[in-house]
Short mmCIF file of C-alpha atoms in Angstrom, two decimals:
data_model
loop_
_atom_site.label_atom_id
_atom_site.label_comp_id
_atom_site.label_asym_id
_atom_site.label_seq_id
_atom_site.Cartn_x
_atom_site.Cartn_y
_atom_site.Cartn_z
CA GLN H 1 -72.41 -9.32 -52.98
CA GLN H 2 -70.67 -10.17 -49.72
CA VAL H 3 -69.17 -13.63 -49.26
CA THR H 4 -68.14 -14.41 -45.69
CA CYS H 5 -65.73 -17.13 -44.63
CA ASP H 6 -65.16 -17.74 -40.92
CA GLU H 7 -62.17 -19.89 -39.93
CA SER H 8 -61.87 -18.58 -36.35
CA GLY H 9 -60.72 -20.66 -33.41
CA LYS H 10 -59.64 -23.73 -35.40
CA LYS H 11 -56.01 -23.76 -34.21
CA LEU H 12 -54.79 -23.19 -37.74
CA HIS H 13 -51.04 -22.72 -38.25
CA THR H 14 -51.37 -21.57 -41.86
CA ILE H 15 -54.09 -20.03 -43.98
CA PRO H 16 -55.94 -22.86 -45.78
CA ASN H 17 -55.53 -23.19 -49.54
CA SER H 18 -59.12 -24.40 -49.91
CA LEU H 19 -60.75 -21.02 -49.26
CA TRP H 20 -63.24 -19.67 -51.77
CA GLN H 21 -61.66 -17.45 -54.37
CA ASN H 22 -64.55 -14.96 -54.33
CA VAL H 23 -64.61 -14.46 -50.54
CA THR H 24 -64.94 -10.82 -49.48
CA LYS H 25 -64.90 -11.08 -45.67
CA LEU H 26 -62.38 -13.47 -44.13
CA SER H 27 -62.07 -14.08 -40.39
CA LEU H 28 -58.98 -16.01 -39.20
CA LYS H 29 -58.86 -14.74 -35.65
CA ASN H 30 -57.90 -16.83 -32.62
CA ASN H 31 -55.55 -19.21 -34.47
CA ASN H 32 -51.78 -19.85 -34.57
CA ILE H 33 -51.08 -18.12 -37.88
CA THR H 34 -47.67 -16.40 -38.22
CA LEU H 35 -48.26 -14.86 -41.67
CA ASN H 36 -45.31 -16.60 -43.31
CA ASP H 37 -44.49 -16.61 -47.02
CA ASN H 38 -47.00 -19.34 -47.78
CA ASP H 39 -49.75 -17.40 -45.99
CA LYS H 40 -48.96 -14.31 -48.04
CA ARG H 41 -49.15 -16.28 -51.30
CA VAL H 42 -52.57 -17.62 -50.31
CA LEU H 43 -53.87 -14.15 -49.48
CA GLN H 44 -52.66 -12.75 -52.80
CA ARG H 45 -55.15 -14.99 -54.63
CA HIS H 46 -58.12 -13.45 -52.83
CA THR H 47 -58.28 -10.15 -54.65
CA ASN H 48 -61.92 -9.55 -53.72
CA LEU H 49 -61.27 -9.25 -49.98
CA THR H 50 -62.69 -6.14 -48.35
CA GLU H 51 -62.32 -7.20 -44.72
CA LEU H 52 -59.56 -9.30 -43.16
CA TYR H 53 -59.38 -10.23 -39.47
CA LEU H 54 -56.10 -11.73 -38.22
CA ASN H 55 -56.42 -10.73 -34.58
CA LYS H 56 -55.38 -13.08 -31.77
CA ASN H 57 -52.74 -14.98 -33.73
CA LEU H 58 -48.94 -15.40 -33.45
CA ILE H 59 -47.74 -12.75 -35.89
CA THR H 60 -44.42 -11.13 -34.81
CA VAL H 61 -43.24 -9.21 -37.90
CA LEU H 62 -45.06 -7.49 -40.73
CA TYR H 63 -42.74 -7.82 -43.72
CA ASN H 64 -42.82 -5.77 -46.90
CA ASN H 65 -45.74 -6.50 -49.25
CA SER H 66 -47.51 -8.67 -46.70
CA PHE H 67 -50.90 -7.74 -48.20
CA CYS H 68 -50.12 -6.94 -51.82
CA ASN H 69 -52.85 -7.56 -54.45
CA LEU H 70 -55.54 -6.80 -51.87
CA ALA H 71 -56.43 -3.56 -53.58
CA LYS H 72 -60.08 -3.71 -52.43
CA LEU H 73 -59.33 -4.26 -48.74
CA LYS H 74 -60.98 -1.64 -46.51
CA ILE H 75 -60.66 -3.09 -42.99
CA LEU H 76 -57.55 -4.82 -41.61
CA ASP H 77 -57.46 -6.03 -38.02
CA ILE H 78 -54.10 -7.35 -36.72
CA SER H 79 -54.69 -6.62 -33.05
CA ASN H 80 -53.73 -8.85 -30.13
CA ASN H 81 -50.64 -10.34 -31.77
CA TYR H 82 -46.95 -10.17 -30.87
CA ILE H 83 -45.84 -7.72 -33.53
CA THR H 84 -42.57 -5.96 -32.70
CA THR H 85 -41.48 -4.71 -36.13
CA VAL H 86 -43.43 -3.21 -39.01
CA HIS H 87 -41.43 -2.84 -42.21
CA GLN H 88 -41.75 0.31 -44.25
CA ALA H 89 -43.67 -1.27 -47.15
CA ALA H 90 -45.74 -3.66 -45.03
CA PHE H 91 -49.03 -2.09 -46.19
CA ALA H 92 -48.02 -1.46 -49.81
CA GLY H 93 -50.90 -1.94 -52.25
CA LEU H 94 -53.71 -1.26 -49.77
CA ASN H 95 -54.97 1.76 -51.65
CA GLN H 96 -58.55 1.42 -50.38
CA LEU H 97 -57.78 0.72 -46.72
CA SER H 98 -59.73 2.98 -44.40
CA LYS H 99 -59.42 1.26 -41.01
CA LEU H 100 -56.23 -0.26 -39.53
CA ASN H 101 -56.19 -1.85 -36.10
CA LEU H 102 -52.79 -2.54 -34.44
CA PHE H 103 -54.15 -2.59 -30.92
CA HIS H 104 -52.29 -4.54 -28.20
CA ASN H 105 -48.99 -5.48 -29.83
CA HIS H 106 -45.32 -4.98 -28.91
CA ILE H 107 -44.41 -2.26 -31.40
CA THR H 108 -41.56 -0.12 -30.06
CA GLN H 109 -40.85 2.05 -33.11
CA LEU H 110 -43.04 3.04 -36.02
CA ASP H 111 -41.94 5.07 -39.02
CA SER H 112 -44.53 7.43 -40.42
CA ASP H 113 -43.58 6.29 -43.94
CA VAL H 114 -45.26 2.99 -43.14
CA PHE H 115 -48.62 4.66 -43.78
CA THR H 116 -47.62 6.63 -46.89
CA SER H 117 -49.47 4.32 -49.28
CA LEU H 118 -52.67 4.51 -47.22
CA LYS H 119 -54.13 7.52 -48.98
CA ILE H 120 -57.69 7.27 -47.56
CA LEU H 121 -56.92 5.91 -44.09
CA THR H 122 -59.39 7.39 -41.61
CA VAL H 123 -59.06 5.23 -38.46
CA LEU H 124 -55.72 4.23 -36.90
CA ASN H 125 -55.56 2.32 -33.63
CA LEU H 126 -52.10 2.10 -31.96
CA GLN H 127 -53.35 1.55 -28.42
CA ASP H 128 -51.42 -0.58 -25.91
CA ASN H 129 -48.06 -0.84 -27.65
CA LEU H 130 -44.57 0.18 -26.54
CA LEU H 131 -44.28 3.43 -28.47
CA LYS H 132 -42.31 6.27 -26.88
CA SER H 133 -42.45 8.63 -29.85
CA PHE H 134 -44.09 8.83 -33.25
CA HIS H 135 -43.11 11.13 -36.11
CA ILE H 136 -46.39 11.61 -37.91
CA LYS H 137 -46.75 13.50 -41.19
CA SER H 138 -49.15 16.36 -41.74
CA SER H 139 -50.47 14.65 -44.88
CA PHE H 140 -52.44 12.22 -42.72
CA LYS H 141 -56.17 12.68 -43.19
CA LEU H 142 -57.32 10.71 -40.19
CA ILE H 143 -60.67 11.11 -38.55
CA THR H 144 -59.97 8.94 -35.50
CA ILE H 145 -56.68 8.02 -33.85
CA VAL H 146 -56.06 5.99 -30.69
CA LEU H 147 -52.72 6.44 -28.89
CA ALA H 148 -53.51 5.49 -25.30
CA GLY H 149 -51.63 2.88 -23.33
CA ASN H 150 -48.13 3.69 -24.69
CA PRO H 151 -45.13 4.83 -22.59
CA TRP H 152 -44.84 8.22 -24.28
CA ASN H 153 -41.66 10.20 -23.67
CA CYS H 154 -42.70 13.84 -23.65
CA SER H 155 -39.39 15.28 -24.82
CA CYS H 156 -38.08 16.65 -28.10
CA ASP H 157 -38.83 13.40 -29.95
CA LEU H 158 -42.55 13.87 -29.30
CA LEU H 159 -42.65 17.48 -30.45
CA ASP H 160 -43.75 16.65 -34.01
CA LEU H 161 -46.64 14.51 -32.79
CA GLN H 162 -47.74 17.20 -30.35
CA LYS H 163 -47.73 19.87 -33.06
CA TRP H 164 -49.78 17.57 -35.31
CA LEU H 165 -52.30 16.94 -32.51
CA THR H 166 -52.79 20.69 -31.97
CA THR H 167 -53.94 21.04 -35.58
CA PHE H 168 -55.78 17.70 -35.70
CA ASN H 169 -59.47 18.24 -36.35
CA GLY H 170 -60.49 14.65 -35.73
CA THR H 171 -60.96 12.65 -32.56
CA MET H 172 -58.22 11.29 -30.30
CA GLU H 173 -60.02 8.54 -28.45
CA ASP H 174 -59.29 7.91 -24.78
CA GLU H 175 -57.32 11.13 -24.52
CA ASN H 176 -57.45 11.06 -20.71
CA ASN H 177 -55.31 7.91 -20.76
CA THR H 178 -52.92 9.17 -23.43
CA LEU H 179 -50.37 10.38 -20.89
CA CYS H 180 -46.65 11.03 -20.59
CA THR H 181 -44.56 8.39 -18.85
CA PHE H 182 -41.22 10.24 -19.09
CA PRO H 183 -39.80 12.51 -17.78
CA ASN H 184 -41.00 12.54 -14.21
CA ALA H 185 -41.82 16.24 -14.36
CA GLN H 186 -44.37 15.59 -17.12
CA LYS H 187 -45.62 12.27 -15.81
CA MET H 188 -49.40 11.69 -15.94
CA ILE H 189 -49.91 14.75 -18.16
CA SER H 190 -51.68 14.48 -21.51
CA ILE H 191 -49.27 14.36 -24.44
CA ARG H 192 -51.29 17.10 -26.14
CA THR H 193 -50.86 19.58 -23.28
CA ALA H 194 -47.41 18.57 -21.95
CA VAL H 195 -44.85 21.40 -21.90
CA ILE H 196 -41.85 20.58 -24.09
CA GLN H 197 -38.92 23.01 -23.96
CA THR H 198 -38.26 23.89 -27.58
CA THR H 199 -35.01 25.67 -26.69
CA ASP H 200 -33.53 22.42 -25.44
CA CYS H 201 -34.69 20.75 -28.64
CA GLY H 202 -32.72 23.28 -30.68
CA LEU H 203 -29.54 22.54 -28.73
CA LYS H 204 -30.07 18.80 -29.03
CA LYS H 205 -30.75 19.14 -32.73
CA ASN H 206 -27.50 21.05 -33.31
CA SER H 207 -25.52 18.49 -31.32
CA LEU H 208 -27.21 15.71 -33.29
CA GLU H 209 -26.29 17.37 -36.60
CA THR H 210 -22.68 17.73 -35.40
CA THR H 211 -22.59 14.06 -34.46
CA VAL H 212 -24.04 13.03 -37.81
CA THR H 213 -21.52 15.23 -39.64
CA SER H 214 -18.54 13.79 -37.75
CA THR H 215 -19.85 10.26 -38.31
CA SER H 216 -20.20 10.91 -42.03
CA ALA H 217 -16.63 12.29 -42.15
CA ASN H 218 -15.30 9.16 -40.45
CA LYS H 219 -17.15 6.95 -42.90
CA LEU H 220 -15.73 8.94 -45.80
CA LYS H 221 -12.21 8.48 -44.41
CA SER H 222 -12.61 4.74 -44.02
CA PHE H 223 -14.01 4.25 -47.51
CA SER H 224 -12.06 6.91 -49.41
CA SER H 225 -9.47 4.42 -50.63
CA LEU H 226 -12.19 2.11 -51.98
CA THR H 227 -14.70 4.56 -53.46
CA PHE H 228 -14.27 5.98 -56.95
CA LEU H 229 -16.93 8.06 -58.65
CA SER H 230 -17.41 7.70 -62.39
CA PRO H 231 -17.84 10.86 -64.54
CA SER H 232 -21.57 10.21 -64.78
CA ASN H 233 -21.84 9.69 -61.01
CA ASN H 234 -24.12 6.69 -61.57
CA VAL H 235 -23.86 3.05 -60.54
CA THR H 236 -26.08 0.06 -61.28
CA GLY H 237 -27.85 -1.52 -58.30
CA ASN H 238 -28.86 -5.11 -57.72
CA ASN H 239 -32.31 -4.55 -59.24
CA GLY H 240 -30.94 -3.13 -62.49
CA THR H 241 -31.78 0.47 -61.70
CA ARG H 242 -29.20 3.19 -61.73
CA ALA H 243 -28.73 5.12 -58.50
CA GLU H 244 -27.18 8.56 -58.45
CA LEU H 245 -24.14 8.97 -56.24
CA PRO H 246 -23.49 12.17 -54.30
CA LEU H 247 -21.06 14.70 -55.70
CA LEU H 248 -17.82 15.53 -54.00
CA GLY H 249 -18.31 18.06 -51.22
CA LYS H 250 -16.33 19.89 -48.59
CA SER H 251 -15.86 16.72 -46.61
CA TRP H 252 -13.72 15.26 -49.41
CA THR H 253 -11.62 18.43 -49.52
CA PHE H 254 -11.11 18.21 -45.77
CA LEU H 255 -10.20 14.54 -46.10
CA GLY H 256 -7.61 15.33 -48.78
CA GLY H 257 -6.06 17.99 -46.57
CA VAL H 258 -5.84 15.61 -43.62
CA LEU H 259 -4.23 12.89 -45.72
CA GLY H 260 -1.72 15.36 -47.19
CA PHE H 261 -0.79 16.65 -43.74
CA VAL H 262 -0.28 13.12 -42.39
CA LEU H 263 1.89 12.09 -45.35
CA SER H 264 4.05 15.22 -45.20
CA THR H 265 4.52 14.87 -41.44
CA THR H 266 5.53 11.22 -41.83
CA LEU H 267 8.06 12.16 -44.55
CA LEU H 268 9.61 14.87 -42.38
CA ILE H 269 9.96 12.51 -39.42
CA PHE H 270 11.55 9.82 -41.62
CA THR H 271 14.00 12.36 -43.07
CA ALA H 272 14.94 13.67 -39.61
CA VAL H 273 15.65 10.14 -38.40
CA LYS H 274 17.70 9.08 -41.41
CA CYS H 275 19.73 12.31 -41.96
CA PRO H 276 22.35 11.65 -39.20
CA THR H 277 23.07 8.20 -40.63
CA TRP H 278 23.53 9.55 -44.15
CA TYR H 279 25.73 12.39 -42.85
CA ARG H 280 28.04 10.05 -40.97
CA TYR H 281 28.28 7.83 -44.05
CA LEU H 282 29.36 10.76 -46.26
CA ILE H 283 31.85 12.10 -43.72
CA SER H 284 33.48 8.68 -43.28
CA TYR H 285 34.34 8.58 -46.99
CA SER H 286 37.31 10.87 -47.96
CA HIS H 287 39.51 10.60 -51.05
CA ARG H 288 43.12 11.95 -51.03
CA ARG H 289 46.35 11.24 -52.93
CA LEU H 290 49.13 9.26 -51.37
CA GLU H 291 52.22 11.27 -50.47
CA GLU H 292 55.81 10.18 -50.83
CA ASN H 293 56.13 9.55 -47.13
CA ASP H 294 53.29 7.15 -47.46
CA CYS H 295 55.17 5.27 -50.17
CA ASP H 296 58.29 4.95 -47.97
CA MET H 297 56.17 3.79 -45.13
CA PHE H 298 54.59 1.18 -47.39
CA GLU H 299 58.03 -0.08 -48.44
CA GLN H 300 59.20 -0.38 -44.84
CA GLU H 301 56.07 -2.27 -43.90
CA PHE H 302 56.44 -4.56 -46.87
CA SER H 303 60.14 -5.21 -46.01
CA ALA H 304 59.28 -5.98 -42.44
CA ASP H 305 56.67 -8.45 -43.65
CA MET H 306 59.17 -10.15 -45.91
CA ASN H 307 61.70 -10.50 -43.07
CA SER H 308 59.11 -12.38 -41.10
CA PHE H 309 59.27 -15.34 -43.48
CA PRO H 310 61.61 -18.19 -42.27
CA THR H 311 64.82 -19.06 -44.14
CA ALA H 312 65.35 -22.51 -45.58
CA SER H 313 68.75 -24.19 -45.52
CA SER H 314 69.88 -27.09 -47.63
CA THR H 315 71.41 -30.29 -46.33
CA ASN H 316 74.86 -28.84 -47.04
CA ASP H 317 75.77 -26.79 -43.99
CA GLU H 318 78.75 -25.24 -45.75
CA HIS H 319 76.70 -23.46 -48.39
CA PRO H 320 73.50 -22.19 -46.86
CA ILE H 321 70.91 -20.90 -49.24
CA VAL H 322 69.20 -17.68 -48.21
CA ILE H 323 65.74 -17.37 -49.62
CA PHE H 324 64.82 -13.82 -48.68
CA GLU H 325 66.75 -10.93 -47.36
CA LYS H 326 66.01 -7.41 -46.61
CA THR H 327 64.78 -5.61 -49.65
CA HIS H 328 66.51 -2.35 -50.37
CA ALA H 329 64.80 0.63 -51.79
CA PHE H 330 65.78 1.59 -55.27
CA VAL H 331 68.46 4.30 -55.26
CA PRO H 332 68.88 6.24 -58.50
CA GLU H 333 72.57 7.05 -57.74
CA GLU H 334 73.71 3.39 -57.99
CA ASP H 335 75.82 2.29 -60.96
CA GLY H 336 73.29 -0.19 -62.22
CA PHE H 337 75.24 -3.34 -61.38
CA ILE H 338 73.54 -6.03 -59.44
CA GLU H 339 75.44 -8.00 -56.90
CA ASP H 340 74.76 -11.70 -57.12
CA LYS H 341 75.36 -13.30 -53.76
CA TYR H 342 75.25 -16.74 -55.21
CA ILE H 343 78.51 -16.23 -57.13
CA ASP H 344 81.46 -17.68 -55.27
CA THR H 345 83.75 -14.68 -54.96
CA HIS H 346 86.42 -16.68 -53.21
CA GLY H 347 86.73 -19.13 -56.08
CA ILE H 348 87.01 -16.36 -58.61
CA SER H 349 89.80 -14.66 -56.67
CA GLU H 350 91.78 -17.85 -56.37
CA GLU H 351 91.51 -18.58 -60.10
CA SER H 352 92.52 -15.08 -60.93
#
């Protein structure tokens, strides 16, 4: 039993909550619906939907799980919107979808994994978008595909699509308008028959692999000091699952060699700069015993310093007191008597 609900042209900004739960065909075209989170929750309640028409609305992005729980949906029309981005799991859960219409949007890039869950998809309309290339998988079992009205770049990026089209047994509608826009040499030629130089693609592929390898090496260098792999090589993600980390490869060995070379070079430069300073410091320090001449010289210097002190005289001018006099060096040949200059020799002689 088919239950139809038509809410077209009512200037709706959101999908109404008052829709019948058992509706099978729902038309919401020509409104102002953006397919926000509330709209997605409303759609999830209508599990009996087989046809859904959202064309001529204001949808700009198709987020992941936008149509989940619609396991019976067979026809989905989202044409004439402003879609620029289609997330990888946007059509997850649409196991029975057979016809998908994305005509007249602003899609610039489309990953082939977007259609992985669409196991029985037979009609795909991508007409009048901004696609320059499309990497399609051979597992597609389409009967009809529409690719006209896109600015296709007939270079190496389109080679996979061209190979798929050569083995495609179905119908490519409006093939005469499915033409190359770039490069100028292939302009206005059908993308199925355009000549693409595979030799150039091989060179570009090798250069791309080299670029990816060098980029990966730079990332490993920048994160080497922060990344530590556990023995089990497993970490726990945000969703509780355990993701396997890659094992150490040649890039880590190369990184270790580079770090060792830089450290050793830095150490050699530091040693070369500091060696002259250390050498001069060691040479400036010399230890030797004092010789006898040095002792005599020390005595003479000490005597000269003592003579520099001033002499103090008492108030009695007749008996001056001499504080310091020249110090004589000790002579072993002396008789051991000490002459006391403070003894009045004249008085002694007179008494005697």
